[in-house]
PDB file of C-alpha atoms in Angstrom:
ATOM      1  CA  MET E   1      -2.785 -23.318   2.433  1.00 57.00           C
ATOM      2  CA  SER E   2      -2.474 -19.533   2.189  1.00 74.00           C
ATOM      3  CA  ARG E   3      -3.979 -19.566   5.766  1.00 78.00           C
ATOM      4  CA  ILE E   4      -1.290 -21.553   6.958  1.00 82.00           C
ATOM      5  CA  LYS E   5       1.461 -19.412   4.912  1.00 76.00           C
ATOM      6  CA  GLN E   6       0.070 -16.329   6.768  1.00 76.00           C
ATOM      7  CA  VAL E   7       0.207 -18.126  10.007  1.00 80.00           C
ATOM      8  CA  TRP E   8       3.957 -18.921   9.497  1.00 79.00           C
ATOM      9  CA  GLN E   9       4.675 -15.457   7.834  1.00 75.00           C
ATOM     10  CA  ARG E  10       3.395 -13.864  11.127  1.00 79.00           C
ATOM     11  CA  TRP E  11       5.320 -16.322  13.460  1.00 79.00           C
ATOM     12  CA  TRP E  12       8.470 -15.746  11.485  1.00 76.00           C
ATOM     13  CA  ALA E  13       7.959 -12.033  11.600  1.00 75.00           C
ATOM     14  CA  ALA E  14       7.219 -12.135  15.596  1.00 76.00           C
ATOM     15  CA  ARG E  15      10.208 -14.399  15.817  1.00 79.00           C
ATOM     16  CA  HIS E  16      12.647 -11.875  14.078  1.00 83.00           C
ATOM     17  CA  PRO E  17      11.259  -8.479  14.146  1.00 87.00           C
ATOM     18  CA  LEU E  18      12.829  -5.717  12.371  1.00 90.00           C
ATOM     19  CA  SER E  19      15.562  -3.947  14.437  1.00 91.00           C
ATOM     20  CA  ASP E  20      18.697  -2.017  13.680  1.00 92.00           C
ATOM     21  CA  THR E  21      20.200  -4.140  16.796  1.00 94.00           C
ATOM     22  CA  HIS E  22      20.644  -7.956  16.999  1.00 94.00           C
ATOM     23  CA  LEU E  23      21.233  -9.875  20.215  1.00 94.00           C
ATOM     24  CA  MET E  24      21.900 -13.536  19.386  1.00 93.00           C
ATOM     25  CA  GLY E  25      20.411 -16.002  22.023  1.00 90.00           C
ATOM     26  CA  ARG E  26      18.497 -19.388  22.533  1.00 87.00           C
ATOM     27  CA  ARG E  27      15.370 -18.270  20.698  1.00 87.00           C
ATOM     28  CA  ASN E  28      17.323 -17.012  17.349  1.00 89.00           C
ATOM     29  CA  ILE E  29      20.267 -19.285  16.936  1.00 93.00           C
ATOM     30  CA  TYR E  30      19.802 -22.234  14.870  1.00 94.00           C
ATOM     31  CA  ILE E  31      22.184 -25.295  14.338  1.00 95.00           C
ATOM     32  CA  LEU E  32      22.301 -28.247  12.091  1.00 95.00           C
ATOM     33  CA  PRO E  33      25.225 -30.626  10.861  1.00 94.00           C
ATOM     34  CA  SER E  34      27.260 -29.108   8.110  1.00 94.00           C
ATOM     35  CA  ARG E  35      28.147 -31.632   4.913  1.00 94.00           C
ATOM     36  CA  PRO E  36      31.521 -32.529   6.664  1.00 94.00           C
ATOM     37  CA  GLY E  37      29.203 -33.249   9.671  1.00 94.00           C
ATOM     38  CA  LEU E  38      26.847 -35.592   8.015  1.00 95.00           C
ATOM     39  CA  ALA E  39      30.049 -37.544   6.452  1.00 95.00           C
ATOM     40  CA  PHE E  40      31.739 -37.557  10.270  1.00 94.00           C
ATOM     41  CA  CYS E  41      28.164 -39.093  11.551  1.00 93.00           C
ATOM     42  CA  ALA E  42      28.040 -41.635   8.819  1.00 94.00           C
ATOM     43  CA  THR E  43      31.866 -42.735   9.757  1.00 94.00           C
ATOM     44  CA  LEU E  44      30.977 -42.760  13.229  1.00 93.00           C
ATOM     45  CA  GLY E  45      27.876 -45.286  12.358  1.00 93.00           C
ATOM     46  CA  LEU E  46      30.361 -47.368  10.268  1.00 93.00           C
ATOM     47  CA  LEU E  47      32.800 -47.666  13.028  1.00 91.00           C
ATOM     48  CA  LEU E  48      29.954 -48.663  15.778  1.00 91.00           C
ATOM     49  CA  LEU E  49      28.591 -51.313  13.093  1.00 92.00           C
ATOM     50  CA  ALA E  50      32.028 -52.625  12.946  1.00 90.00           C
ATOM     51  CA  SER E  51      32.799 -52.876  16.500  1.00 89.00           C
ATOM     52  CA  ILE E  52      29.690 -54.483  17.277  1.00 89.00           C
ATOM     53  CA  ASN E  53      29.864 -57.128  14.475  1.00 88.00           C
ATOM     54  CA  ASP E  54      33.563 -57.884  15.524  1.00 85.00           C
ATOM     55  CA  GLN E  55      33.282 -57.078  19.213  1.00 85.00           C
ATOM     56  CA  LEU E  56      36.062 -54.816  19.290  1.00 84.00           C
ATOM     57  CA  SER E  57      36.478 -53.145  22.676  1.00 86.00           C
ATOM     58  CA  LEU E  58      38.965 -50.534  20.889  1.00 89.00           C
ATOM     59  CA  GLY E  59      36.602 -50.057  18.031  1.00 87.00           C
ATOM     60  CA  TYR E  60      33.808 -48.900  20.955  1.00 89.00           C
ATOM     61  CA  LEU E  61      36.560 -46.519  22.737  1.00 92.00           C
ATOM     62  CA  LEU E  62      37.336 -44.910  19.215  1.00 91.00           C
ATOM     63  CA  THR E  63      33.579 -44.600  18.407  1.00 91.00           C
ATOM     64  CA  PHE E  64      32.635 -43.110  21.730  1.00 93.00           C
ATOM     65  CA  LEU E  65      35.710 -40.651  22.089  1.00 93.00           C
ATOM     66  CA  LEU E  66      34.930 -39.428  18.303  1.00 93.00           C
ATOM     67  CA  THR E  67      31.363 -39.009  19.283  1.00 93.00           C
ATOM     68  CA  GLY E  68      31.973 -37.052  22.403  1.00 93.00           C
ATOM     69  CA  ALA E  69      34.391 -34.737  20.473  1.00 93.00           C
ATOM     70  CA  GLY E  70      31.509 -34.369  17.923  1.00 93.00           C
ATOM     71  CA  LEU E  71      28.942 -33.217  20.642  1.00 94.00           C
ATOM     72  CA  ALA E  72      31.773 -30.828  22.286  1.00 95.00           C
ATOM     73  CA  SER E  73      32.136 -29.205  18.802  1.00 94.00           C
ATOM     74  CA  MET E  74      28.385 -28.702  18.356  1.00 95.00           C
ATOM     75  CA  HIS E  75      28.152 -27.015  22.096  1.00 95.00           C
ATOM     76  CA  ALA E  76      31.391 -24.850  21.125  1.00 95.00           C
ATOM     77  CA  THR E  77      29.492 -23.938  17.482  1.00 95.00           C
ATOM     78  CA  ASP E  78      26.620 -23.004  19.336  1.00 94.00           C
ATOM     79  CA  ALA E  79      28.331 -20.866  22.185  1.00 94.00           C
ATOM     80  CA  ASN E  80      30.196 -18.836  19.543  1.00 95.00           C
ATOM     81  CA  LEU E  81      27.124 -17.051  18.534  1.00 95.00           C
ATOM     82  CA  ARG E  82      25.169 -16.883  22.006  1.00 94.00           C
ATOM     83  CA  GLY E  83      25.650 -13.625  23.725  1.00 93.00           C
ATOM     84  CA  LEU E  84      27.156 -11.658  20.563  1.00 95.00           C
ATOM     85  CA  SER E  85      25.087  -8.513  19.766  1.00 95.00           C
ATOM     86  CA  LEU E  86      25.269  -6.610  16.534  1.00 95.00           C
ATOM     87  CA  ASP E  87      24.284  -2.996  15.329  1.00 94.00           C
ATOM     88  CA  LEU E  88      24.314  -1.418  11.996  1.00 93.00           C
ATOM     89  CA  LYS E  89      25.409   2.385  10.894  1.00 91.00           C
ATOM     90  CA  PRO E  90      22.743   3.571   8.448  1.00 90.00           C
ATOM     91  CA  PRO E  91      23.920   2.926   5.057  1.00 92.00           C
ATOM     92  CA  ALA E  92      25.034   5.521   2.424  1.00 92.00           C
ATOM     93  CA  ALA E  93      22.971   6.184  -0.428  1.00 92.00           C
ATOM     94  CA  VAL E  94      23.882   4.324  -3.837  1.00 92.00           C
ATOM     95  CA  PHE E  95      23.011   4.579  -7.332  1.00 91.00           C
ATOM     96  CA  ALA E  96      21.064   1.530  -9.048  1.00 88.00           C
ATOM     97  CA  GLY E  97      23.198  -1.071  -9.871  1.00 85.00           C
ATOM     98  CA  ASP E  98      26.158  -0.111  -7.530  1.00 88.00           C
ATOM     99  CA  ASP E  99      26.927  -2.237  -4.462  1.00 89.00           C
ATOM    100  CA  VAL E 100      25.461  -1.182  -0.997  1.00 91.00           C
ATOM    101  CA  GLN E 101      27.948  -1.252   1.987  1.00 92.00           C
ATOM    102  CA  LEU E 102      27.073  -1.703   5.208  1.00 92.00           C
ATOM    103  CA  GLU E 103      29.040  -1.242   8.318  1.00 94.00           C
ATOM    104  CA  LEU E 104      28.355  -3.589  11.226  1.00 95.00           C
ATOM    105  CA  ARG E 105      29.487  -3.291  14.627  1.00 96.00           C
ATOM    106  CA  LEU E 106      30.108  -6.454  16.728  1.00 96.00           C
ATOM    107  CA  HIS E 107      30.004  -6.551  20.412  1.00 95.00           C
ATOM    108  CA  ASN E 108      31.281  -9.375  22.913  1.00 94.00           C
ATOM    109  CA  ASN E 109      30.969  -9.695  26.460  1.00 91.00           C
ATOM    110  CA  SER E 110      32.839 -12.742  26.963  1.00 91.00           C
ATOM    111  CA  ALA E 111      35.429 -14.926  25.594  1.00 92.00           C
ATOM    112  CA  ALA E 112      36.992 -14.327  21.929  1.00 94.00           C
ATOM    113  CA  ARG E 113      34.778 -15.489  18.991  1.00 94.00           C
ATOM    114  CA  PHE E 114      36.536 -16.978  15.812  1.00 95.00           C
ATOM    115  CA  GLY E 115      35.014 -17.354  12.382  1.00 94.00           C
ATOM    116  CA  ILE E 116      31.915 -15.038  12.447  1.00 96.00           C
ATOM    117  CA  GLY E 117      30.612 -14.515   9.023  1.00 95.00           C
ATOM    118  CA  VAL E 118      27.662 -12.262   7.862  1.00 95.00           C
ATOM    119  CA  HIS E 119      26.035 -12.613   4.242  1.00 93.00           C
ATOM    120  CA  VAL E 120      22.679 -11.732   2.851  1.00 91.00           C
ATOM    121  CA  GLN E 121      19.943 -14.220   3.267  1.00 87.00           C
ATOM    122  CA  GLY E 122      18.842 -15.502   0.038  1.00 80.00           C
ATOM    123  CA  GLY E 123      20.865 -12.503  -1.994  1.00 74.00           C
ATOM    124  CA  ALA E 124      22.549 -13.044  -5.647  1.00 71.00           C
ATOM    125  CA  SER E 125      25.824 -12.733  -3.886  1.00 72.00           C
ATOM    126  CA  LYS E 126      26.920 -15.401  -1.891  1.00 76.00           C
ATOM    127  CA  GLU E 127      29.931 -13.611  -0.571  1.00 84.00           C
ATOM    128  CA  ILE E 128      30.686 -13.690   3.289  1.00 90.00           C
ATOM    129  CA  ALA E 129      32.183 -11.291   5.297  1.00 93.00           C
ATOM    130  CA  TRP E 130      34.358 -12.723   7.952  1.00 94.00           C
ATOM    131  CA  THR E 131      36.052 -11.430  11.237  1.00 94.00           C
ATOM    132  CA  ASP E 132      36.706 -12.491  14.669  1.00 95.00           C
ATOM    133  CA  VAL E 133      35.909 -10.694  17.741  1.00 95.00           C
ATOM    134  CA  PRO E 134      38.130 -10.097  20.774  1.00 95.00           C
ATOM    135  CA  ALA E 135      37.186 -11.205  24.264  1.00 94.00           C
ATOM    136  CA  PHE E 136      35.219  -8.109  25.897  1.00 94.00           C
ATOM    137  CA  GLY E 137      35.791  -6.337  22.751  1.00 94.00           C
ATOM    138  CA  HIS E 138      34.414  -4.997  19.475  1.00 94.00           C
ATOM    139  CA  ALA E 139      34.867  -5.647  15.736  1.00 95.00           C
ATOM    140  CA  LEU E 140      33.927  -3.657  12.726  1.00 95.00           C
ATOM    141  CA  LEU E 141      32.707  -5.689   9.855  1.00 94.00           C
ATOM    142  CA  ASN E 142      31.960  -4.287   6.306  1.00 94.00           C
ATOM    143  CA  LEU E 143      29.494  -5.995   4.208  1.00 92.00           C
ATOM    144  CA  ARG E 144      28.869  -5.482   0.416  1.00 91.00           C
ATOM    145  CA  PHE E 145      26.116  -6.566  -1.778  1.00 89.00           C
ATOM    146  CA  PRO E 146      24.496  -5.698  -4.826  1.00 87.00           C
ATOM    147  CA  SER E 147      21.498  -3.058  -4.543  1.00 84.00           C
ATOM    148  CA  ALA E 148      19.294  -5.421  -6.355  1.00 79.00           C
ATOM    149  CA  ASP E 149      19.204  -7.538  -3.559  1.00 75.00           C
ATOM    150  CA  ALA E 150      17.374  -4.560  -1.811  1.00 71.00           C
ATOM    151  CA  GLY E 151      14.668  -4.768  -4.499  1.00 66.00           C
ATOM    152  CA  THR E 152      14.568  -5.922  -7.903  1.00 62.00           C
ATOM    153  CA  VAL E 153      16.880  -5.067 -10.635  1.00 60.00           C
ATOM    154  CA  GLY E 154      17.017  -1.349 -11.685  1.00 61.00           C
ATOM    155  CA  THR E 155      14.473  -0.490  -8.751  1.00 79.00           C
ATOM    156  CA  CYS E 156      15.358   2.769  -7.120  1.00 85.00           C
ATOM    157  CA  GLY E 157      13.821   4.319  -4.129  1.00 87.00           C
ATOM    158  CA  LYS E 158      14.125   4.307  -0.331  1.00 89.00           C
ATOM    159  CA  LEU E 159      14.247   0.420  -0.003  1.00 90.00           C
ATOM    160  CA  ALA E 160      14.403  -1.832   2.770  1.00 89.00           C
ATOM    161  CA  LEU E 161      17.608  -3.664   3.705  1.00 91.00           C
ATOM    162  CA  PRO E 162      17.832  -7.205   3.137  1.00 90.00           C
ATOM    163  CA  SER E 163      17.678  -9.941   5.793  1.00 90.00           C
ATOM    164  CA  LEU E 164      21.135 -10.883   6.961  1.00 93.00           C
ATOM    165  CA  GLN E 165      22.512 -14.099   8.065  1.00 94.00           C
ATOM    166  CA  ILE E 166      25.262 -14.513  10.540  1.00 95.00           C
ATOM    167  CA  VAL E 167      26.965 -17.768  10.592  1.00 96.00           C
ATOM    168  CA  THR E 168      29.733 -19.774  12.169  1.00 95.00           C
ATOM    169  CA  ARG E 169      31.335 -23.152  11.881  1.00 95.00           C
ATOM    170  CA  PHE E 170      34.039 -23.134  14.672  1.00 92.00           C
ATOM    171  CA  PRO E 171      35.790 -24.777  15.676  1.00 91.00           C
ATOM    172  CA  LEU E 172      35.654 -28.243  13.931  1.00 91.00           C
ATOM    173  CA  GLY E 173      33.139 -27.251  10.917  1.00 92.00           C
ATOM    174  CA  LEU E 174      31.098 -30.218  11.887  1.00 94.00           C
ATOM    175  CA  PHE E 175      28.210 -28.082  12.629  1.00 95.00           C
ATOM    176  CA  ARG E 176      26.679 -24.787  10.949  1.00 95.00           C
ATOM    177  CA  SER E 177      25.307 -22.503  13.539  1.00 95.00           C
ATOM    178  CA  TRP E 178      23.313 -19.161  12.216  1.00 95.00           C
ATOM    179  CA  SER E 179      20.881 -16.467  13.030  1.00 95.00           C
ATOM    180  CA  ILE E 180      18.603 -14.394  11.028  1.00 94.00           C
ATOM    181  CA  TRP E 181      18.962 -10.821  11.413  1.00 94.00           C
ATOM    182  CA  ARG E 182      16.169  -8.300   9.740  1.00 92.00           C
ATOM    183  CA  PRO E 183      17.542  -4.729   9.881  1.00 93.00           C
ATOM    184  CA  ALA E 184      14.966  -1.786  10.139  1.00 92.00           C
ATOM    185  CA  ALA E 185      17.151   0.540   8.471  1.00 92.00           C
ATOM    186  CA  GLU E 186      16.388   1.480   4.595  1.00 92.00           C
ATOM    187  CA  VAL E 187      18.421   2.594   1.857  1.00 92.00           C
ATOM    188  CA  TRP E 188      18.332   4.861  -0.753  1.00 93.00           C
ATOM    189  CA  VAL E 189      18.997   3.620  -4.026  1.00 92.00           C
ATOM    190  CA  TYR E 190      19.151   6.705  -6.655  1.00 92.00           C
ATOM    191  CA  PRO E 191      18.617   6.390 -10.443  1.00 91.00           C
ATOM    192  CA  GLN E 192      21.719   5.403 -12.408  1.00 90.00           C
ATOM    193  CA  PRO E 193      23.107   8.696 -14.076  1.00 91.00           C
ATOM    194  CA  GLU E 194      23.097   8.721 -17.847  1.00 89.00           C
ATOM    195  CA  ALA E 195      26.624   8.025 -19.089  1.00 84.00           C
ATOM    196  CA  PRO E 196      28.131  10.116 -20.639  1.00 86.00           C
ATOM    197  CA  ALA E 197      26.082  13.203 -19.159  1.00 81.00           C
ATOM    198  CA  PRO E 198      24.351  14.889 -22.022  1.00 84.00           C
ATOM    199  CA  PRO E 199      24.827  18.825 -22.644  1.00 85.00           C
ATOM    200  CA  PHE E 200      22.732  21.016 -20.371  1.00 83.00           C
ATOM    201  CA  PRO E 201      19.071  21.665 -21.544  1.00 79.00           C
ATOM    202  CA  ALA E 202      19.004  24.797 -23.789  1.00 69.00           C
ATOM    203  CA  GLN E 203      16.939  26.705 -21.500  1.00 51.00           C
ATOM    204  CA  ALA E 204      19.781  26.656 -18.900  1.00 43.00           C
ATOM    205  CA  ASN E 205      22.321  27.369 -21.652  1.00 45.00           C
ATOM    206  CA  GLN E 206      20.731  30.498 -22.672  1.00 48.00           C
ATOM    207  CA  ALA E 207      20.204  31.686 -18.958  1.00 44.00           C
ATOM    208  CA  GLN E 208      24.055  31.123 -18.857  1.00 46.00           C
ATOM    209  CA  ALA E 209      24.530  32.968 -21.767  1.00 39.00           C
ATOM    210  CA  GLU E 210      22.421  35.944 -20.522  1.00 46.00           C
ATOM    211  CA  GLN E 211      24.264  35.862 -17.184  1.00 47.00           C
ATOM    212  CA  ALA E 212      27.754  35.549 -18.919  1.00 40.00           C
ATOM    213  CA  THR E 213      27.110  38.909 -20.916  1.00 37.00           C
ATOM    214  CA  ALA E 214      25.762  40.860 -17.700  1.00 43.00           C
ATOM    215  CA  SER E 215      27.688  43.582 -15.996  1.00 38.00           C
ATOM    216  CA  SER E 216      26.976  42.475 -12.754  1.00 38.00           C
ATOM    217  CA  LEU E 217      30.061  41.468 -10.519  1.00 40.00           C
ATOM    218  CA  GLN E 218      31.181  39.790  -7.130  1.00 43.00           C
ATOM    219  CA  ARG E 219      34.175  39.760  -5.073  1.00 44.00           C
ATOM    220  CA  GLY E 220      36.433  36.802  -6.490  1.00 45.00           C
ATOM    221  CA  GLN E 221      40.135  36.493  -7.662  1.00 46.00           C
ATOM    222  CA  ASP E 222      40.451  38.867 -10.725  1.00 46.00           C
ATOM    223  CA  PHE E 223      42.393  41.938  -9.871  1.00 47.00           C
ATOM    224  CA  GLU E 224      40.532  45.184 -10.466  1.00 51.00           C
ATOM    225  CA  GLY E 225      42.104  47.950  -8.272  1.00 61.00           C
ATOM    226  CA  VAL E 226      43.052  49.517  -4.917  1.00 66.00           C
ATOM    227  CA  ARG E 227      40.654  50.829  -2.213  1.00 65.00           C
ATOM    228  CA  GLY E 228      40.678  51.720   1.393  1.00 68.00           C
ATOM    229  CA  TYR E 229      40.615  49.050   3.899  1.00 65.00           C
ATOM    230  CA  ARG E 230      36.878  48.336   5.195  1.00 64.00           C
ATOM    231  CA  ARG E 231      35.961  46.078   8.289  1.00 62.00           C
ATOM    232  CA  GLY E 232      35.650  42.753   7.136  1.00 56.00           C
ATOM    233  CA  ASP E 233      38.166  42.519   4.467  1.00 62.00           C
ATOM    234  CA  SER E 234      40.437  39.541   4.420  1.00 62.00           C
ATOM    235  CA  MET E 235      44.111  40.326   5.743  1.00 65.00           C
ATOM    236  CA  ARG E 236      45.443  38.461   2.888  1.00 64.00           C
ATOM    237  CA  GLN E 237      44.530  41.510   0.549  1.00 68.00           C
ATOM    238  CA  VAL E 238      45.979  44.230   2.707  1.00 70.00           C
ATOM    239  CA  LEU E 239      48.844  45.813   0.802  1.00 69.00           C
ATOM    240  CA  TRP E 240      51.551  45.850   3.521  1.00 67.00           C
ATOM    241  CA  LYS E 241      53.962  47.540   1.745  1.00 68.00           C
ATOM    242  CA  LYS E 242      51.595  50.461   0.773  1.00 67.00           C
ATOM    243  CA  ALA E 243      50.361  50.712   4.191  1.00 67.00           C
ATOM    244  CA  ALA E 244      54.107  50.722   5.906  1.00 67.00           C
ATOM    245  CA  LEU E 245      55.196  53.452   3.414  1.00 65.00           C
ATOM    246  CA  SER E 246      51.782  55.615   4.309  1.00 64.00           C
ATOM    247  CA  MET E 247      52.642  54.954   8.245  1.00 66.00           C
ATOM    248  CA  ALA E 248      56.111  56.027   7.460  1.00 63.00           C
ATOM    249  CA  LEU E 249      54.915  59.391   6.134  1.00 61.00           C
ATOM    250  CA  GLY E 250      52.499  59.966   8.933  1.00 64.00           C
ATOM    251  CA  GLY E 251      49.283  58.301   7.982  1.00 63.00           C
ATOM    252  CA  SER E 252      47.081  55.326   9.241  1.00 64.00           C
ATOM    253  CA  GLN E 253      45.234  54.517   6.226  1.00 69.00           C
ATOM    254  CA  LEU E 254      45.306  50.557   5.196  1.00 69.00           C
ATOM    255  CA  TRP E 255      45.062  49.805   1.382  1.00 67.00           C
ATOM    256  CA  VAL E 256      43.288  46.535   0.191  1.00 68.00           C
ATOM    257  CA  ARG E 257      43.125  45.220  -3.284  1.00 67.00           C
ATOM    258  CA  GLU E 258      39.753  45.089  -4.796  1.00 62.00           C
ATOM    259  CA  THR E 259      39.088  42.204  -6.879  1.00 58.00           C
ATOM    260  CA  HIS E 260      35.687  40.763  -8.701  1.00 50.00           C
ATOM    261  CA  ALA E 261      34.458  37.861 -10.432  1.00 44.00           C
ATOM    262  CA  PRO E 262      31.814  37.173 -12.697  1.00 45.00           C
ATOM    263  CA  VAL E 263      28.382  36.231 -10.901  1.00 43.00           C
ATOM    264  CA  ALA E 264      28.249  32.691 -10.579  1.00 47.00           C
ATOM    265  CA  GLN E 265      26.160  30.522 -13.237  1.00 57.00           C
ATOM    266  CA  THR E 266      22.521  29.298 -12.240  1.00 71.00           C
ATOM    267  CA  LEU E 267      21.279  26.520 -13.691  1.00 83.00           C
ATOM    268  CA  TRP E 268      17.508  25.215 -13.691  1.00 88.00           C
ATOM    269  CA  LEU E 269      17.244  21.665 -14.310  1.00 89.00           C
ATOM    270  CA  ASP E 270      13.452  20.900 -15.456  1.00 89.00           C
ATOM    271  CA  TRP E 271      11.608  17.536 -15.617  1.00 90.00           C
ATOM    272  CA  ARG E 272       9.969  19.069 -18.767  1.00 89.00           C
ATOM    273  CA  ASP E 273      13.266  19.184 -20.702  1.00 87.00           C
ATOM    274  CA  THR E 274      13.451  15.264 -20.705  1.00 87.00           C
ATOM    275  CA  ALA E 275      10.133  14.890 -22.473  1.00 86.00           C
ATOM    276  CA  GLY E 276       9.842  12.101 -25.090  1.00 85.00           C
ATOM    277  CA  LEU E 277      12.020   9.810 -22.715  1.00 87.00           C
ATOM    278  CA  THR E 278      10.666   6.999 -20.260  1.00 89.00           C
ATOM    279  CA  THR E 279      10.386   7.810 -16.572  1.00 88.00           C
ATOM    280  CA  SER E 280      13.631   5.962 -16.013  1.00 88.00           C
ATOM    281  CA  ALA E 281      15.431   7.439 -18.635  1.00 90.00           C
ATOM    282  CA  ARG E 282      14.114  11.262 -17.709  1.00 90.00           C
ATOM    283  CA  ALA E 283      15.524  10.615 -13.995  1.00 91.00           C
ATOM    284  CA  ALA E 284      18.718   9.105 -15.352  1.00 91.00           C
ATOM    285  CA  ARG E 285      19.247  12.333 -17.562  1.00 90.00           C
ATOM    286  CA  LEU E 286      18.103  14.808 -14.731  1.00 91.00           C
ATOM    287  CA  CYS E 287      20.695  12.684 -12.134  1.00 92.00           C
ATOM    288  CA  ALA E 288      23.264  13.126 -14.726  1.00 91.00           C
ATOM    289  CA  TRP E 289      22.617  17.026 -14.940  1.00 90.00           C
ATOM    290  CA  LEU E 290      22.456  17.441 -11.434  1.00 91.00           C
ATOM    291  CA  LEU E 291      25.879  15.718 -10.663  1.00 91.00           C
ATOM    292  CA  ALA E 292      27.416  17.400 -13.457  1.00 89.00           C
ATOM    293  CA  ALA E 293      26.153  20.943 -12.091  1.00 88.00           C
ATOM    294  CA  GLU E 294      27.592  19.746  -8.565  1.00 88.00           C
ATOM    295  CA  ALA E 295      30.916  18.925  -9.744  1.00 87.00           C
ATOM    296  CA  LEU E 296      31.357  22.176 -11.883  1.00 85.00           C
ATOM    297  CA  GLN E 297      30.129  24.216  -8.654  1.00 84.00           C
ATOM    298  CA  ALA E 298      27.276  25.766 -10.778  1.00 84.00           C
ATOM    299  CA  PRO E 299      24.566  26.733  -8.493  1.00 88.00           C
ATOM    300  CA  TYR E 300      21.431  24.528  -9.861  1.00 89.00           C
ATOM    301  CA  GLY E 301      17.712  24.341  -8.802  1.00 90.00           C
ATOM    302  CA  LEU E 302      15.484  21.392  -9.743  1.00 91.00           C
ATOM    303  CA  ARG E 303      11.887  21.737 -11.044  1.00 91.00           C
ATOM    304  CA  LEU E 304       9.627  18.542 -11.087  1.00 91.00           C
ATOM    305  CA  PRO E 305       6.213  17.979 -10.929  1.00 91.00           C
ATOM    306  CA  SER E 306       6.233  17.265  -7.436  1.00 86.00           C
ATOM    307  CA  GLY E 307       7.740  20.716  -6.523  1.00 88.00           C
ATOM    308  CA  GLU E 308      10.710  23.127  -7.133  1.00 90.00           C
ATOM    309  CA  TRP E 309      13.630  23.692  -5.170  1.00 89.00           C
ATOM    310  CA  PRO E 310      15.627  26.703  -5.499  1.00 90.00           C
ATOM    311  CA  PRO E 311      19.166  26.950  -6.885  1.00 88.00           C
ATOM    312  CA  ASP E 312      21.835  26.252  -4.565  1.00 88.00           C
ATOM    313  CA  LEU E 313      25.138  24.319  -3.813  1.00 87.00           C
ATOM    314  CA  GLY E 314      26.539  21.534  -1.216  1.00 88.00           C
ATOM    315  CA  PRO E 315      25.786  18.167  -0.271  1.00 89.00           C
ATOM    316  CA  GLU E 316      22.679  18.731   1.862  1.00 92.00           C
ATOM    317  CA  HIS E 317      21.312  20.262  -1.399  1.00 91.00           C
ATOM    318  CA  ALA E 318      22.274  17.572  -3.488  1.00 92.00           C
ATOM    319  CA  THR E 319      20.905  14.840  -1.472  1.00 93.00           C
ATOM    320  CA  GLU E 320      17.750  16.723  -1.270  1.00 93.00           C
ATOM    321  CA  CYS E 321      17.181  17.050  -5.161  1.00 92.00           C
ATOM    322  CA  LEU E 322      18.357  13.145  -5.592  1.00 93.00           C
ATOM    323  CA  GLN E 323      15.828  12.192  -3.079  1.00 92.00           C
ATOM    324  CA  GLN E 324      13.074  14.135  -4.601  1.00 92.00           C
ATOM    325  CA  LEU E 325      13.964  12.719  -8.084  1.00 92.00           C
ATOM    326  CA  THR E 326      14.234   9.322  -6.720  1.00 92.00           C
ATOM    327  CA  LEU E 327      10.663   9.436  -5.121  1.00 91.00           C
ATOM    328  CA  LEU E 328       8.973  10.853  -8.424  1.00 89.00           C
ATOM    329  CA  ALA E 329      11.211   8.127 -10.522  1.00 87.00           C
ATOM    330  CA  SER E 330      10.014   4.997  -8.146  1.00 84.00           C
ATOM    331  CA  SER E 331       6.039   6.214  -7.889  1.00 79.00           C
TER     332      SER E 331
END
């Protein structure tokens, strides 16, 4: 039995390879009657039996007309997907438990397509995102699904996207046509930050206190005095009234405001400061500290068993730290 299952899985994987683009054709489109379609077929069968039993010529005519309409509907439903192509924008990272949002682009090189839906195959959410695609045009479709569909509940890491199913029942709803898409892209699922965010570790608070009492200063917004202009100074700091008076007296010196502000606080977020908690709880606390430091614009560094990342700020630094923390939590 396992041998048959392995053969089936290899055949299925070969028929639906991993790719961030998907072109629908005869090899990857499937069609079956829907529930209304099955009821329609049963009705046709009853009409045919009644026409045969009573020898009703008009009954035959109605039965064959409805059968032809059903067959035409089947071909229209299949053609509504055939030749349509899709591609995927790399998904943005999310936190565990939040929804993943995919941006899909649909490209049409023929007549208009109507009632195109996309949903996660076998996912917890049965919600289908619908759109129409104009003739020889393009359409954007946003699909949301729980991050648990990319893994198990509470799982974090760099996870593969689930298989997507593109469906349509246009035009009469008698048939359901679909295609399977297995995206190759992956999505980062970060640990869910602890809420509310706990105070920063004592070691970081001590470093903050030492820096706050230090006398080192840097340029900022607090007024301190006046000095001569130096190359590179902002024109906003020039004292134009004083410069005009100096020029009126025959001088050429420009004067600028001298401003200083305390040196920015630096935090070290250390894995050892969360000792005593489970791995997931430690990752959640460090994640909360990291986001809080980024929101306060306080330069922060990260120390993990896997390495050390020096203090910095900005989206790139936050992304690098969150990814490294996620890899440690998921290992």
